[in-house]
Short mmCIF file of C-alpha atoms in Angstrom, two decimals:
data_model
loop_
_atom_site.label_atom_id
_atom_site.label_comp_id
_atom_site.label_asym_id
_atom_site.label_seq_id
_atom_site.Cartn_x
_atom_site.Cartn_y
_atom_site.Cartn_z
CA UNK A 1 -17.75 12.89 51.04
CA UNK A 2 -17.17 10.46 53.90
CA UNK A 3 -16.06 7.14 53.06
CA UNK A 4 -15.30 3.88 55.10
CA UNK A 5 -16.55 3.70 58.64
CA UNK A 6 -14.39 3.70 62.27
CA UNK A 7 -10.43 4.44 61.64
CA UNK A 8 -10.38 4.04 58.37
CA UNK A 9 -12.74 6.24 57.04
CA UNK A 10 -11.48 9.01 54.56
CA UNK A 11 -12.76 12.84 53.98
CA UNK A 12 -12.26 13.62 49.90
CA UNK A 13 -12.80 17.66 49.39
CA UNK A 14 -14.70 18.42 46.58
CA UNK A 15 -11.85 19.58 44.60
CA UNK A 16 -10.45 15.76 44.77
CA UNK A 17 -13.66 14.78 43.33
CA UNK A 18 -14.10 16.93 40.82
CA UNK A 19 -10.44 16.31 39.88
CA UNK A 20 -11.28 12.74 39.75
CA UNK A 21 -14.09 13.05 37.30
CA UNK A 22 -11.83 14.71 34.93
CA UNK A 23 -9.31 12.31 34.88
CA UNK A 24 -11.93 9.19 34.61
CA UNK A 25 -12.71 11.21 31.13
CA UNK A 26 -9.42 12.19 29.90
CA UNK A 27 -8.81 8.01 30.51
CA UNK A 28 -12.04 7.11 28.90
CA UNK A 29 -11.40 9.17 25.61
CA UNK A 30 -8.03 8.04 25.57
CA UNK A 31 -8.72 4.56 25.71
CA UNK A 32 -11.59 5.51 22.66
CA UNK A 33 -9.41 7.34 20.62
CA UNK A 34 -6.77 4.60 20.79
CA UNK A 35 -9.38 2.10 19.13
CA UNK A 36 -10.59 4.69 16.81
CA UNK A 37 -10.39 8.03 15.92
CA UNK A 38 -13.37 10.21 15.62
CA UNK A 39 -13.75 13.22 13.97
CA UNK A 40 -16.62 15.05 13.24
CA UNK A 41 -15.68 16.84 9.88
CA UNK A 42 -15.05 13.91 7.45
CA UNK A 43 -13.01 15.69 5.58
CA UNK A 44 -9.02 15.89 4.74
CA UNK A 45 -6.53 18.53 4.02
CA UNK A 46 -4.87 17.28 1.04
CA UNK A 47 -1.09 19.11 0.19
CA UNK A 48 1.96 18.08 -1.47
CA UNK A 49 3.90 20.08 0.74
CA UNK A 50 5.11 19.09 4.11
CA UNK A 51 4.73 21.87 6.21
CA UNK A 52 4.72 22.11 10.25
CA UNK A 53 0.42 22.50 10.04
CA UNK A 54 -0.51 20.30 7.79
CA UNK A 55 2.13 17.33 8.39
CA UNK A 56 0.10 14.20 9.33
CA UNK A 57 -2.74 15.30 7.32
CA UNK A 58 -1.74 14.12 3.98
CA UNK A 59 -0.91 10.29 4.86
CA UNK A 60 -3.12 7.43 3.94
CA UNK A 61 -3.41 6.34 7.67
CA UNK A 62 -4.95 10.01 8.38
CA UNK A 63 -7.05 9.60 5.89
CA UNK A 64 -8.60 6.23 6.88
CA UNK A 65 -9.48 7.97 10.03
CA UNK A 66 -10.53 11.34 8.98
CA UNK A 67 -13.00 10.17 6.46
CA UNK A 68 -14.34 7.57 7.83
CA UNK A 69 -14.26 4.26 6.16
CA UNK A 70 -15.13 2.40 9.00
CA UNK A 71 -18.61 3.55 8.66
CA UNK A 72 -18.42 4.02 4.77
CA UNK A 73 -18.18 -0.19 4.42
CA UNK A 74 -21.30 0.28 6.26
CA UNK A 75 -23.17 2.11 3.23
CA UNK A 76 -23.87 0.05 0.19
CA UNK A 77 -22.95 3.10 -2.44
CA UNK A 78 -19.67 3.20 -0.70
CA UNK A 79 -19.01 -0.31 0.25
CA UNK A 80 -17.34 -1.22 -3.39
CA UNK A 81 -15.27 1.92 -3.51
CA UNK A 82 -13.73 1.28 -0.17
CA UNK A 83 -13.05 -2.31 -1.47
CA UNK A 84 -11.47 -1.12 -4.86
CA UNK A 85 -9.16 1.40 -2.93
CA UNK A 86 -8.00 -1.51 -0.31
CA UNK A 87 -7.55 -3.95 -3.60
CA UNK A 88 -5.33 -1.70 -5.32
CA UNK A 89 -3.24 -0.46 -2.00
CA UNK A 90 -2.90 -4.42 -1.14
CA UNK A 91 -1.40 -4.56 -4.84
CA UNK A 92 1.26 -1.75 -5.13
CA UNK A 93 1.53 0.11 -1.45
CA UNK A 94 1.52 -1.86 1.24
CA UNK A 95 5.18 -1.29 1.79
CA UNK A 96 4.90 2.18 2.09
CA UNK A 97 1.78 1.96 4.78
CA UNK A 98 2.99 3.37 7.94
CA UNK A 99 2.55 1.66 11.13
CA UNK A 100 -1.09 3.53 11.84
CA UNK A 101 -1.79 3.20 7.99
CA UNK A 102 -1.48 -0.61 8.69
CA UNK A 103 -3.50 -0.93 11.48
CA UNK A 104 -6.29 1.00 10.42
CA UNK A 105 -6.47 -0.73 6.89
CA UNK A 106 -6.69 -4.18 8.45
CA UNK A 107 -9.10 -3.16 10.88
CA UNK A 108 -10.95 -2.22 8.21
CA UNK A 109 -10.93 -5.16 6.13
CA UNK A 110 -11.53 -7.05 9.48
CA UNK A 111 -15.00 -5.36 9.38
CA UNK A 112 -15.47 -6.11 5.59
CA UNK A 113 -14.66 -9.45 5.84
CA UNK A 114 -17.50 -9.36 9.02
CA UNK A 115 -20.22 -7.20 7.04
CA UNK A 116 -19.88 -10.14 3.95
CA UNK A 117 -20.08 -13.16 6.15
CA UNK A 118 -22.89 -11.55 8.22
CA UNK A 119 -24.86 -10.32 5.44
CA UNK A 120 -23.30 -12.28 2.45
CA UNK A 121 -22.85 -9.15 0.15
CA UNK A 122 -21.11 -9.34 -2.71
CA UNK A 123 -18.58 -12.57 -1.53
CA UNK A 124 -16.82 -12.07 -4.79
CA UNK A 125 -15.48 -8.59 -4.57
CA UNK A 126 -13.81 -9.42 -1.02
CA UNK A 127 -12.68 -13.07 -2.70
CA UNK A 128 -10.58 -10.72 -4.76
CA UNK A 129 -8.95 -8.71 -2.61
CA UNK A 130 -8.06 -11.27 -0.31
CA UNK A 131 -6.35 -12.98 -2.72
CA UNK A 132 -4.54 -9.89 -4.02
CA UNK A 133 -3.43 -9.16 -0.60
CA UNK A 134 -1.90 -12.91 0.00
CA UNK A 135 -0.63 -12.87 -3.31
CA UNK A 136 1.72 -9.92 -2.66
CA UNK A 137 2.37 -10.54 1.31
CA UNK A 138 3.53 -13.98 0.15
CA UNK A 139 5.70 -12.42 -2.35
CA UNK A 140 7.19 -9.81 -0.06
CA UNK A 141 7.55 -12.13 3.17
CA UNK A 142 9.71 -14.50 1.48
CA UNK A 143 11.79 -11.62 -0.25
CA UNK A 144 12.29 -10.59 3.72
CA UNK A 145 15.37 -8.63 3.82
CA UNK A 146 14.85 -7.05 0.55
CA UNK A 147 11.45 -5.51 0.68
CA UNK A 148 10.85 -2.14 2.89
CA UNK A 149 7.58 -3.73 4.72
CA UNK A 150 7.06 -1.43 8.12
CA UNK A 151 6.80 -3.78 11.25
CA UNK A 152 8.19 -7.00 12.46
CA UNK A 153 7.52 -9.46 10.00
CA UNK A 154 6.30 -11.88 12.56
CA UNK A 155 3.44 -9.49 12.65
CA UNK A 156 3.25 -9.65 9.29
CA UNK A 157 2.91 -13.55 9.10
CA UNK A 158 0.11 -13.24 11.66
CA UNK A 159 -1.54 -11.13 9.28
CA UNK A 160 -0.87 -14.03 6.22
CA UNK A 161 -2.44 -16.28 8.84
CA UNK A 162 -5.33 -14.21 9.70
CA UNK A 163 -5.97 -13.72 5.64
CA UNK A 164 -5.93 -16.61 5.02
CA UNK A 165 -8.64 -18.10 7.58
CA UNK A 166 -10.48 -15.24 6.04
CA UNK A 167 -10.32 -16.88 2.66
CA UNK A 168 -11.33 -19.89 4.11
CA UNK A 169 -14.59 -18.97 5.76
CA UNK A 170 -15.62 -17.09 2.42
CA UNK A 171 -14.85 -20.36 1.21
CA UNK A 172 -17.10 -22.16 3.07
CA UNK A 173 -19.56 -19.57 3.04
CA UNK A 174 -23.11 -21.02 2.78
CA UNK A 175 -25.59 -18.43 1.52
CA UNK A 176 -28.90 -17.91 3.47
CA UNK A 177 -32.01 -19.35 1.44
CA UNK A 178 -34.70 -16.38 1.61
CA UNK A 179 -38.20 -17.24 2.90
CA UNK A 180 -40.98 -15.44 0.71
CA UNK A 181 -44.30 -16.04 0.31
CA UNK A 182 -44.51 -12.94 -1.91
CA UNK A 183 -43.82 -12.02 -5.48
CA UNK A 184 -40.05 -13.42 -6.50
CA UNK A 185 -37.52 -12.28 -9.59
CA UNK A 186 -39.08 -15.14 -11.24
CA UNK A 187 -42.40 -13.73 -11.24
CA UNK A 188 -41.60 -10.35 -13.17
CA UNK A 189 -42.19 -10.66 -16.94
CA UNK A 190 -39.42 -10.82 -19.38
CA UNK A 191 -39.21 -7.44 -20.40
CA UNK A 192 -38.25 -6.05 -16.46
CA UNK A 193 -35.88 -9.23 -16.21
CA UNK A 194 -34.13 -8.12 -19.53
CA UNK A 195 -34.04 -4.56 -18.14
CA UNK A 196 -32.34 -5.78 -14.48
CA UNK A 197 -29.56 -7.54 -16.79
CA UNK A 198 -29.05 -4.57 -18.74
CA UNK A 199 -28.73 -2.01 -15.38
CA UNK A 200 -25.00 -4.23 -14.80
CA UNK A 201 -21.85 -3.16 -15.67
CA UNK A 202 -20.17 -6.28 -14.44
CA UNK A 203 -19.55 -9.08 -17.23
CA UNK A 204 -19.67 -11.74 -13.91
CA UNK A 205 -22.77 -10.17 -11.74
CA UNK A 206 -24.62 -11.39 -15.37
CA UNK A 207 -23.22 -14.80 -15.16
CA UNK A 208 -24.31 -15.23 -11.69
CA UNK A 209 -27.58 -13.75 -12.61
CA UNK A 210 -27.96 -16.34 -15.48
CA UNK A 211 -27.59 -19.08 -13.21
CA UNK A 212 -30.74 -18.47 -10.84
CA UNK A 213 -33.15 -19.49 -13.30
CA UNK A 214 -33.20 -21.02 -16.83
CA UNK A 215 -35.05 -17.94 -18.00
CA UNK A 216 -32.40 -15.48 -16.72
CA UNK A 217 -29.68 -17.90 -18.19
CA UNK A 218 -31.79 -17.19 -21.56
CA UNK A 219 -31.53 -14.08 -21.24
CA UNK A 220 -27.99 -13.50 -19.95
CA UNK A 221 -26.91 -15.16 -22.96
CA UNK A 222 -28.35 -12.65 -25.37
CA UNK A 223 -25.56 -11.26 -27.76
CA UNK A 224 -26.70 -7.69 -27.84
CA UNK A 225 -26.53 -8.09 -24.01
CA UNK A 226 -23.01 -8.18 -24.09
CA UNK A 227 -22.63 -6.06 -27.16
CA UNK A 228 -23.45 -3.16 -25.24
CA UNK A 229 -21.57 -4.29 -22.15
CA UNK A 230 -18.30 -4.34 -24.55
CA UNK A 231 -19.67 -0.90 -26.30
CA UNK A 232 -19.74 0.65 -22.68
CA UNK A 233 -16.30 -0.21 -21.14
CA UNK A 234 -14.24 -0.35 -24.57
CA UNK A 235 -13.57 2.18 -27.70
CA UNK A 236 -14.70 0.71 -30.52
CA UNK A 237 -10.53 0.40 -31.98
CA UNK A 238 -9.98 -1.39 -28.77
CA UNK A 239 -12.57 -4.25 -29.82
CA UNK A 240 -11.74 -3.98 -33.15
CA UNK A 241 -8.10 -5.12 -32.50
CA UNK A 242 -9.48 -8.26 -31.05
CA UNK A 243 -12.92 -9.58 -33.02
CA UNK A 244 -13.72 -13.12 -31.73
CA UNK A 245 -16.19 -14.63 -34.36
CA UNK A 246 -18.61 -17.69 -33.20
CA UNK A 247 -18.88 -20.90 -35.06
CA UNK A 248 -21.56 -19.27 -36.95
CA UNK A 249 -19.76 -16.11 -38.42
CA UNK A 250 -21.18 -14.11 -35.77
CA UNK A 251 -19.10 -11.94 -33.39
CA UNK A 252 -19.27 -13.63 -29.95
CA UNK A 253 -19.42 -10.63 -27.55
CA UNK A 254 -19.77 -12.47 -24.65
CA UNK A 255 -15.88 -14.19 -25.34
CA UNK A 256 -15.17 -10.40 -26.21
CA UNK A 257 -15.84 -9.16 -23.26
CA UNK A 258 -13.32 -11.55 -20.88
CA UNK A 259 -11.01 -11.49 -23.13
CA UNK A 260 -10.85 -7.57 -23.54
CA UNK A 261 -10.88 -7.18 -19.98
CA UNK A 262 -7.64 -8.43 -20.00
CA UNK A 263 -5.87 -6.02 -22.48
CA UNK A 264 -7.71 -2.82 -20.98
CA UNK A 265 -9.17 -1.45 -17.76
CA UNK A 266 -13.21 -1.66 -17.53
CA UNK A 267 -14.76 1.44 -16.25
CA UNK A 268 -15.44 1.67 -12.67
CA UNK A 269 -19.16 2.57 -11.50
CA UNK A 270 -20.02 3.20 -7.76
CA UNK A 271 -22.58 4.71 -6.13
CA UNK A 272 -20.86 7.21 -4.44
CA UNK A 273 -17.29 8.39 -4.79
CA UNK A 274 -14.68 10.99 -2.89
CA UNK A 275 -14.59 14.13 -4.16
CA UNK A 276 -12.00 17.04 -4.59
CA UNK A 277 -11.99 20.74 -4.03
CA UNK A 278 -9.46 22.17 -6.39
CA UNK A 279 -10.37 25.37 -4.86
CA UNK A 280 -9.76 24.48 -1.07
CA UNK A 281 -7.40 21.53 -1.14
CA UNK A 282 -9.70 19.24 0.30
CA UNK A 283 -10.78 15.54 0.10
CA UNK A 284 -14.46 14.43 0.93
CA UNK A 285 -17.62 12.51 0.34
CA UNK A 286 -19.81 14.51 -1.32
CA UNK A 287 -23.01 14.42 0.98
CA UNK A 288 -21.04 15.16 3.82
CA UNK A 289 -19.91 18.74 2.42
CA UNK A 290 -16.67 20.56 3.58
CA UNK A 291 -15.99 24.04 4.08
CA UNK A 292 -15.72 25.76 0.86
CA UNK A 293 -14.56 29.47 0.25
CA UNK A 294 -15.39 29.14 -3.58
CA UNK A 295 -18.43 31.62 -4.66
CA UNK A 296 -19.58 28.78 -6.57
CA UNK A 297 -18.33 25.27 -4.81
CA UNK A 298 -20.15 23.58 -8.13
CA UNK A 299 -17.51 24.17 -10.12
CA UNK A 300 -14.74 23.08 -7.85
CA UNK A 301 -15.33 19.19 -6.87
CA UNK A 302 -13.68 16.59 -9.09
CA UNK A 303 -14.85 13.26 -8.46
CA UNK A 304 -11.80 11.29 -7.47
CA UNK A 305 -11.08 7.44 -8.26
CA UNK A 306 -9.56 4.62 -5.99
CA UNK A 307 -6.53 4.92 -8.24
CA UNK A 308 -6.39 8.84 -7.68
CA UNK A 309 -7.14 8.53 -4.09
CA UNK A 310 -3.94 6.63 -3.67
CA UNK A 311 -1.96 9.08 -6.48
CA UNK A 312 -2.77 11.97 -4.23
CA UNK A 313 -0.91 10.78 -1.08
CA UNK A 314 2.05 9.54 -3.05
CA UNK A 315 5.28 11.98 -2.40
#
């Protein structure tokens, strides 16, 4: 290959060139796998032990990356799992996040934040775990000195800043009035409205429901509505302990409901959850598969919670 023209042209053998190519690849999947790992097998080794193999493979910044939750926020079964497990690490592990955990869990919540202000899904969940995550950055920032938080903590007040104007957009988010000529919620007859209230098993999702129309707030109001909301997340001593009778002798399950939520945990429900192999040790969502050695896989998996998703990559 002859480049230039006159004295300064240059020959470049074909072993230069080939040589070249190679290292224009080895720079562009650096520079890829800098902004974001890939793997193909979303799944994760998961061992208490620390041994020369499998270290790195059991830390919650691993894991981010080897399953995938960048894309997961991007499916609606997994969207309120993902949120759930950054909610509960924002409350009780983000001084134990490693510098790649960190960065990987707020680019991920920089994409959440994105998906809900592009698509205006589910504003409330994210409300929460924004202000979960100030909450205990505000609390651990001023106790500088004292807490273990990895990093500079000029970095971390960027991050305060940055959740911050997040909380403010949601804030000011204005949601986008749907133009359709065709048949609306309001159209359905009673009976299918009745039966969308009853599909939620979230007291709030009902109370914004209620407030679209004044025949959905009729029906949101409906005392063996919430009866079997409180019959679902609670044992029956647990709403025994706290009977809250209306003005007309009644018991007023819809009071029940808020105010047992704050005594006991409600039972999470999500479309699709992490599973675990006891047999093989490992972590993964459950239509993606992993490579099981059981005879009968079935009988392995354990579906695994935000809470035990976190409990299984504490040491």
């Amino acid at each position: 290959i002859i480049t230039g023209d006159g004295e300064n042209e240059e020959v470049y053998s074909t072993e230069d060139c080939e040589f070249a190519a190679k290292k224009r690849k080895k720079d562009h999947f650096r520079n890829n796998t800098d902004s974001q790992c890939f793997y193909r097998e979303k799944w994760i080794y998961v061992h208490k032990e620390s041994t020369r193999e499998r270290h790195g493979y059991c830390t919650l910044g691993e894991a981010f990356n080897r399953l995938d939750f960048s894309s997961a926020i991007q499916d609606i079964r997994r969207f309120n799992y993902v949120v759930k497990l950054l909610q509960l690490i924002a409350k009780s592990q983000l001084t134990s996040l490693s510098g790649a955990a960190q960065k990987n869990y707020f680019n991920i919540l920089d994409k959440i934040v994105q998906k809900v202000m592009e698509d205006q899904y589910n504003p409330r969940l994210i409300k929460d775990l924004l202000q979960d995550l100030s909450s205990t950055l505000c609390i651990l920032i001023r106790g500088v000195g004292k807490s273990v938080l990895v990093g500079n903590i000029n970095i971390w007040i960027c991050r305060l800043e940055t959740i911050l104007l997040w909380q403010q957009q949601l804030k000011n988010l204005q949601m986008n009035k749907q133009v359709n000529n065709g048949l609306t919620l309001s159209d359905l007859p009673l009976h299918m409205l009745n039966n969308i209230l009853y599909r939620f098993s979230d007291g709030w999702d009902i109370i914004t429901l209620g407030q679209v129309t004044p025949t959905l707030y009729m029906l949101s109001e409906d005392r063996q509505l919430w009866k079997k909301l409180c019959q679902y997340h609670f044992a029956e001593k647990q709403f025994c302990r706290h009977l809250i009778p209306s003005e007309k002798g009644h018991i007023d399950w819809k009071l029940m409901y808020f105010a047992l939520q704050k005594y006991y945990p409600i039972k999470e429900q999500y479309g699709d959850t992490l599973h675990f192999c006891r047999h093989c040790s490992i972590l993964f969502w459950k239509d993606t598969g992993h490579p099981c050695t059981a005879s009968d896989p079935n009988t392995c998996l354990m579906p695994v919670s935000p809470q035990h998703f976190i409990d299984l990559f504490k040491f």
